[in-house]
CSV table of N, CA and C in Angstrom, one decimal:
chain,number,residue,atom,x,y,z
A,1,ALA,N,22.1,215.8,158.0
A,1,ALA,CA,22.7,216.8,158.8
A,1,ALA,C,21.7,217.6,159.5
A,2,ARG,N,21.8,217.7,160.8
A,2,ARG,CA,20.9,218.4,161.6
A,2,ARG,C,21.5,219.8,162.1
A,3,ALA,N,20.6,220.7,162.2
A,3,ALA,CA,21.1,222.1,162.6
A,3,ALA,C,21.7,222.1,164.0
A,4,GLN,N,21.2,221.2,164.9
A,4,GLN,CA,21.7,221.1,166.3
A,4,GLN,C,22.7,220.0,166.5
A,5,GLY,N,23.2,219.4,165.5
A,5,GLY,CA,24.2,218.3,165.6
A,5,GLY,C,25.6,218.7,166.0
A,6,THR,N,26.4,217.7,166.0
A,6,THR,CA,27.8,218.0,166.4
A,6,THR,C,28.5,218.9,165.5
A,7,GLY,N,28.2,218.9,164.2
A,7,GLY,CA,28.9,219.7,163.3
A,7,GLY,C,28.4,221.2,163.3
A,8,ALA,N,27.4,221.5,164.1
A,8,ALA,CA,26.8,222.8,164.1
A,8,ALA,C,27.8,223.8,164.6
A,9,ALA,N,28.7,223.4,165.5
A,9,ALA,CA,29.7,224.3,166.1
A,9,ALA,C,30.7,224.8,165.0
A,10,PHE,N,30.9,223.9,164.0
A,10,PHE,CA,31.9,224.3,163.0
A,10,PHE,C,31.2,225.1,161.9
A,11,ALA,N,29.9,225.0,161.7
A,11,ALA,CA,29.2,225.6,160.7
A,11,ALA,C,28.6,227.0,161.1
A,12,GLY,N,28.8,227.4,162.3
A,12,GLY,CA,28.3,228.6,162.8
A,12,GLY,C,28.9,229.8,162.3
A,13,PRO,N,28.5,231.0,162.7
A,13,PRO,CA,29.1,232.2,162.2
A,13,PRO,C,30.6,232.4,162.6
A,14,ARG,N,31.4,232.9,161.7
A,14,ARG,CA,32.8,233.2,162.0
A,14,ARG,C,33.2,234.5,161.4
A,15,THR,N,34.3,235.0,161.8
A,15,THR,CA,34.8,236.3,161.4
A,15,THR,C,35.2,236.1,159.9
A,16,PRO,N,35.1,237.2,159.1
A,16,PRO,CA,35.5,237.1,157.7
A,16,PRO,C,37.1,236.9,157.5
A,17,TRP,N,37.8,237.2,158.5
A,17,TRP,CA,39.3,237.1,158.4
A,17,TRP,C,39.8,235.7,158.7
A,18,LEU,N,39.0,234.9,159.3
A,18,LEU,CA,39.4,233.5,159.7
A,18,LEU,C,39.8,232.7,158.5
A,19,PRO,N,39.0,232.6,157.4
A,19,PRO,CA,39.4,231.8,156.2
A,19,PRO,C,40.7,232.3,155.5
A,20,ILE,N,40.8,233.7,155.6
A,20,ILE,CA,42.0,234.3,154.9
A,20,ILE,C,43.2,233.9,155.7
A,21,ILE,N,43.2,234.0,157.0
A,21,ILE,CA,44.3,233.7,157.8
A,21,ILE,C,44.6,232.2,157.7
A,22,ALA,N,43.6,231.4,157.7
A,22,ALA,CA,43.8,229.9,157.7
A,22,ALA,C,44.3,229.5,156.3
A,23,THR,N,44.3,230.3,155.3
A,23,THR,CA,44.8,230.0,154.0
A,23,THR,C,46.2,230.6,153.8
A,24,VAL,N,46.4,231.8,154.2
A,24,VAL,CA,47.7,232.5,154.0
A,24,VAL,C,48.8,232.0,154.8
A,25,VAL,N,48.5,231.8,156.1
A,25,VAL,CA,49.6,231.3,157.0
A,25,VAL,C,50.2,230.0,156.6
A,26,PRO,N,49.3,229.0,156.3
A,26,PRO,CA,49.9,227.7,155.8
A,26,PRO,C,50.7,227.8,154.5
A,27,LEU,N,50.2,228.7,153.6
A,27,LEU,CA,50.9,228.9,152.4
A,27,LEU,C,52.3,229.5,152.6
A,28,ILE,N,52.4,230.4,153.5
A,28,ILE,CA,53.7,231.0,153.8
A,28,ILE,C,54.6,230.0,154.5
A,29,VAL,N,54.1,229.2,155.4
A,29,VAL,CA,54.9,228.2,156.1
A,29,VAL,C,55.3,227.1,155.1
A,30,GLY,N,54.4,226.7,154.2
A,30,GLY,CA,54.7,225.7,153.2
A,30,GLY,C,55.8,226.2,152.2
A,31,TYR,N,55.7,227.5,151.9
A,31,TYR,CA,56.8,228.0,151.0
A,31,TYR,C,58.2,227.9,151.6
A,32,PHE,N,58.3,228.3,152.9
A,32,PHE,CA,59.6,228.2,153.5
A,32,PHE,C,60.0,226.8,153.8
A,33,ALA,N,59.0,225.9,154.2
A,33,ALA,CA,59.3,224.5,154.5
A,33,ALA,C,59.8,223.8,153.2
A,34,GLY,N,59.1,224.1,152.1
A,34,GLY,CA,59.5,223.5,150.8
A,34,GLY,C,60.8,224.0,150.3
A,35,ARG,N,61.1,225.2,150.5
A,35,ARG,CA,62.4,225.8,150.1
A,35,ARG,C,63.5,225.2,150.9
A,36,CYS,N,63.4,225.2,152.2
A,36,CYS,CA,64.5,224.7,153.0
A,36,CYS,C,64.7,223.2,153.0
A,37,SER,N,63.6,222.4,152.8
A,37,SER,CA,63.7,221.0,152.8
A,37,SER,C,64.3,220.5,151.5
A,38,THR,N,64.3,221.3,150.4
A,38,THR,CA,64.8,220.8,149.1
A,38,THR,C,66.1,221.5,148.8
A,39,GLY,N,66.9,221.9,149.7
A,39,GLY,CA,68.2,222.5,149.4
A,39,GLY,C,68.0,224.0,149.0
A,40,CYS,N,66.9,224.6,149.2
A,40,CYS,CA,66.6,226.0,149.0
A,40,CYS,C,66.6,226.4,147.5
A,41,TRP,N,66.8,225.4,146.6
A,41,TRP,CA,66.7,225.8,145.2
A,41,TRP,C,66.1,224.8,144.3
A,42,THR,N,66.1,223.5,144.7
A,42,THR,CA,65.7,222.4,143.8
A,42,THR,C,64.2,222.6,143.5
A,43,LEU,N,63.3,222.5,144.5
A,43,LEU,CA,61.9,222.6,144.3
A,43,LEU,C,61.3,223.5,145.3
A,44,PRO,N,61.5,224.8,145.2
A,44,PRO,CA,61.1,225.8,146.2
A,44,PRO,C,59.6,225.9,146.4
A,45,TRP,N,58.8,225.5,145.4
A,45,TRP,CA,57.4,225.6,145.5
A,45,TRP,C,56.7,224.3,145.9
A,46,SER,N,57.5,223.3,146.3
A,46,SER,CA,56.9,222.0,146.7
A,46,SER,C,56.1,222.1,147.9
A,47,GLY,N,56.5,222.9,148.9
A,47,GLY,CA,55.7,223.1,150.1
A,47,GLY,C,54.4,223.8,149.8
A,48,VAL,N,54.4,224.8,148.9
A,48,VAL,CA,53.2,225.5,148.6
A,48,VAL,C,52.2,224.5,147.8
A,49,ALA,N,52.8,223.7,146.9
A,49,ALA,CA,51.9,222.7,146.2
A,49,ALA,C,51.3,221.8,147.2
A,50,LEU,N,52.0,221.3,148.2
A,50,LEU,CA,51.5,220.4,149.2
A,50,LEU,C,50.4,221.1,150.0
A,51,VAL,N,50.6,222.3,150.4
A,51,VAL,CA,49.5,223.1,151.1
A,51,VAL,C,48.3,223.3,150.3
A,52,VAL,N,48.4,223.6,149.0
A,52,VAL,CA,47.3,223.8,148.1
A,52,VAL,C,46.5,222.4,148.0
A,53,LEU,N,47.2,221.3,147.9
A,53,LEU,CA,46.6,220.0,147.9
A,53,LEU,C,45.9,219.7,149.2
A,54,LEU,N,46.5,220.1,150.3
A,54,LEU,CA,46.0,219.8,151.6
A,54,LEU,C,44.7,220.7,151.9
A,55,LEU,N,44.6,221.8,151.3
A,55,LEU,CA,43.5,222.7,151.4
A,55,LEU,C,42.4,222.3,150.5
A,56,ALA,N,42.7,222.0,149.2
A,56,ALA,CA,41.7,221.8,148.2
A,56,ALA,C,41.0,220.4,148.2
A,57,LEU,N,41.8,219.4,148.5
A,57,LEU,CA,41.2,218.0,148.4
A,57,LEU,C,40.1,217.8,149.5
A,58,PRO,N,40.4,218.1,150.8
A,58,PRO,CA,39.3,217.9,151.8
A,58,PRO,C,38.1,218.8,151.5
A,59,ILE,N,38.4,220.1,151.1
A,59,ILE,CA,37.2,221.0,150.8
A,59,ILE,C,36.4,220.4,149.6
A,60,LEU,N,37.0,219.8,148.6
A,60,LEU,CA,36.3,219.2,147.5
A,60,LEU,C,35.5,218.0,148.0
A,61,VAL,N,36.1,217.1,148.8
A,61,VAL,CA,35.4,216.0,149.3
A,61,VAL,C,34.2,216.4,150.2
A,62,LEU,N,34.5,217.3,151.1
A,62,LEU,CA,33.4,217.8,151.9
A,62,LEU,C,32.2,218.5,151.1
A,63,ALA,N,32.6,219.2,150.1
A,63,ALA,CA,31.5,219.8,149.2
A,63,ALA,C,30.7,218.7,148.6
A,64,LEU,N,31.3,217.6,148.1
A,64,LEU,CA,30.6,216.5,147.5
A,64,LEU,C,29.7,215.8,148.5
A,65,ILE,N,30.2,215.6,149.7
A,65,ILE,CA,29.4,215.0,150.8
A,65,ILE,C,28.3,215.9,151.2
A,66,SER,N,28.5,217.2,151.3
A,66,SER,CA,27.5,218.1,151.7
A,66,SER,C,26.3,218.2,150.7
A,67,ARG,N,26.7,218.1,149.4
A,67,ARG,CA,25.6,218.1,148.4
A,67,ARG,C,24.8,216.8,148.5
A,68,ARG,N,25.5,215.7,148.8
A,68,ARG,CA,24.7,214.4,148.8
A,68,ARG,C,23.9,214.3,150.1
A,69,LEU,N,24.4,214.8,151.2
A,69,LEU,CA,23.7,214.7,152.5
A,69,LEU,C,22.8,215.9,152.8
A,70,GLY,N,23.0,217.0,152.1
A,70,GLY,CA,22.3,218.2,152.5
A,70,GLY,C,22.9,219.0,153.6
A,71,GLY,N,24.1,218.7,153.9
A,71,GLY,CA,24.8,219.4,155.0
A,71,GLY,C,26.0,218.6,155.5
A,72,LEU,N,26.7,219.1,156.5
A,72,LEU,CA,27.8,218.3,157.0
A,72,LEU,C,27.6,218.0,158.5
A,73,THR,N,28.1,216.9,158.9
A,73,THR,CA,27.9,216.4,160.3
A,73,THR,C,29.3,216.5,161.0
A,74,GLY,N,29.3,216.2,162.2
A,74,GLY,CA,30.6,216.1,163.0
A,74,GLY,C,31.5,215.0,162.4
A,75,ASP,N,30.9,213.9,162.0
A,75,ASP,CA,31.7,212.8,161.4
A,75,ASP,C,32.3,213.2,160.0
A,76,THR,N,31.6,214.0,159.3
A,76,THR,CA,32.1,214.4,158.0
A,76,THR,C,33.3,215.5,158.2
A,77,TYR,N,33.1,216.3,159.2
A,77,TYR,CA,34.2,217.3,159.5
A,77,TYR,C,35.4,216.5,159.9
A,78,GLY,N,35.2,215.4,160.7
A,78,GLY,CA,36.3,214.6,161.1
A,78,GLY,C,37.0,213.9,160.0
A,79,LEU,N,36.2,213.5,159.0
A,79,LEU,CA,36.8,212.9,157.8
A,79,LEU,C,37.7,213.9,157.1
A,80,GLY,N,37.2,215.1,157.0
A,80,GLY,CA,38.1,216.1,156.3
A,80,GLY,C,39.4,216.3,157.0
A,81,ILE,N,39.3,216.3,158.4
A,81,ILE,CA,40.6,216.5,159.2
A,81,ILE,C,41.5,215.3,159.0
A,82,GLU,N,41.0,214.1,159.0
A,82,GLU,CA,41.8,212.9,158.8
A,82,GLU,C,42.4,212.8,157.4
A,83,LEU,N,41.6,213.2,156.5
A,83,LEU,CA,42.1,213.2,155.1
A,83,LEU,C,43.2,214.2,154.9
A,84,ALA,N,43.1,215.4,155.5
A,84,ALA,CA,44.2,216.4,155.4
A,84,ALA,C,45.4,215.9,156.1
A,85,GLU,N,45.3,215.3,157.3
A,85,GLU,CA,46.4,214.8,158.0
A,85,GLU,C,47.1,213.7,157.2
A,86,THR,N,46.4,212.8,156.6
A,86,THR,CA,47.0,211.7,155.8
A,86,THR,C,47.7,212.2,154.6
A,87,LEU,N,47.1,213.2,154.0
A,87,LEU,CA,47.8,213.8,152.8
A,87,LEU,C,49.0,214.6,153.2
A,88,ALA,N,49.0,215.2,154.4
A,88,ALA,CA,50.2,215.9,154.9
A,88,ALA,C,51.3,214.9,155.1
A,89,LEU,N,51.0,213.8,155.7
A,89,LEU,CA,52.1,212.8,156.0
A,89,LEU,C,52.6,212.2,154.7
A,90,LEU,N,51.7,211.9,153.8
A,90,LEU,CA,52.2,211.3,152.5
A,90,LEU,C,52.9,212.4,151.7
A,91,GLY,N,52.5,213.6,151.7
A,91,GLY,CA,53.1,214.7,151.0
A,91,GLY,C,54.5,215.0,151.5
A,92,GLY,N,54.6,214.9,152.9
A,92,GLY,CA,55.9,215.1,153.5
A,92,GLY,C,56.9,214.0,153.1
A,93,LEU,N,56.4,212.8,153.0
A,93,LEU,CA,57.3,211.7,152.6
A,93,LEU,C,57.8,211.9,151.2
A,94,VAL,N,56.9,212.4,150.3
A,94,VAL,CA,57.3,212.7,148.9
A,94,VAL,C,58.3,213.7,148.9
A,95,ILE,N,58.1,214.8,149.6
A,95,ILE,CA,59.1,215.9,149.6
A,95,ILE,C,60.4,215.4,150.2
A,96,ILE,N,60.4,214.7,151.3
A,96,ILE,CA,61.7,214.1,151.8
A,96,ILE,C,62.3,213.2,150.8
A,97,ARG,N,61.6,212.4,150.1
A,97,ARG,CA,62.2,211.5,149.2
A,97,ARG,C,62.8,212.2,148.0
A,98,LEU,N,62.3,213.4,147.7
A,98,LEU,CA,62.9,214.2,146.6
A,98,LEU,C,64.2,214.8,146.9
A,99,ILE,N,64.6,214.9,148.2
A,99,ILE,CA,65.8,215.6,148.6
A,99,ILE,C,67.0,214.8,148.1
């Protein structure tokens, strides 16, 4: 991982509110999506569980890769995005199947 590589734009300085907003907003949306997609009473926290999985698994995978490579590259950030998208699609199918 180079300091001037493609991933440098993602690793640069950011505001302290950005991670909070990027976590809280999907949790709120996941709560209401899970509630309404499951008849509003069956599995109201299924959307929140899906969002937690979508946030935690790519972060864990990227942390393991970062430790092994000594940093993250543009390709590894892309891997995290694709992993989250795939999990979202599979998780959505699971939630729909539970209805």
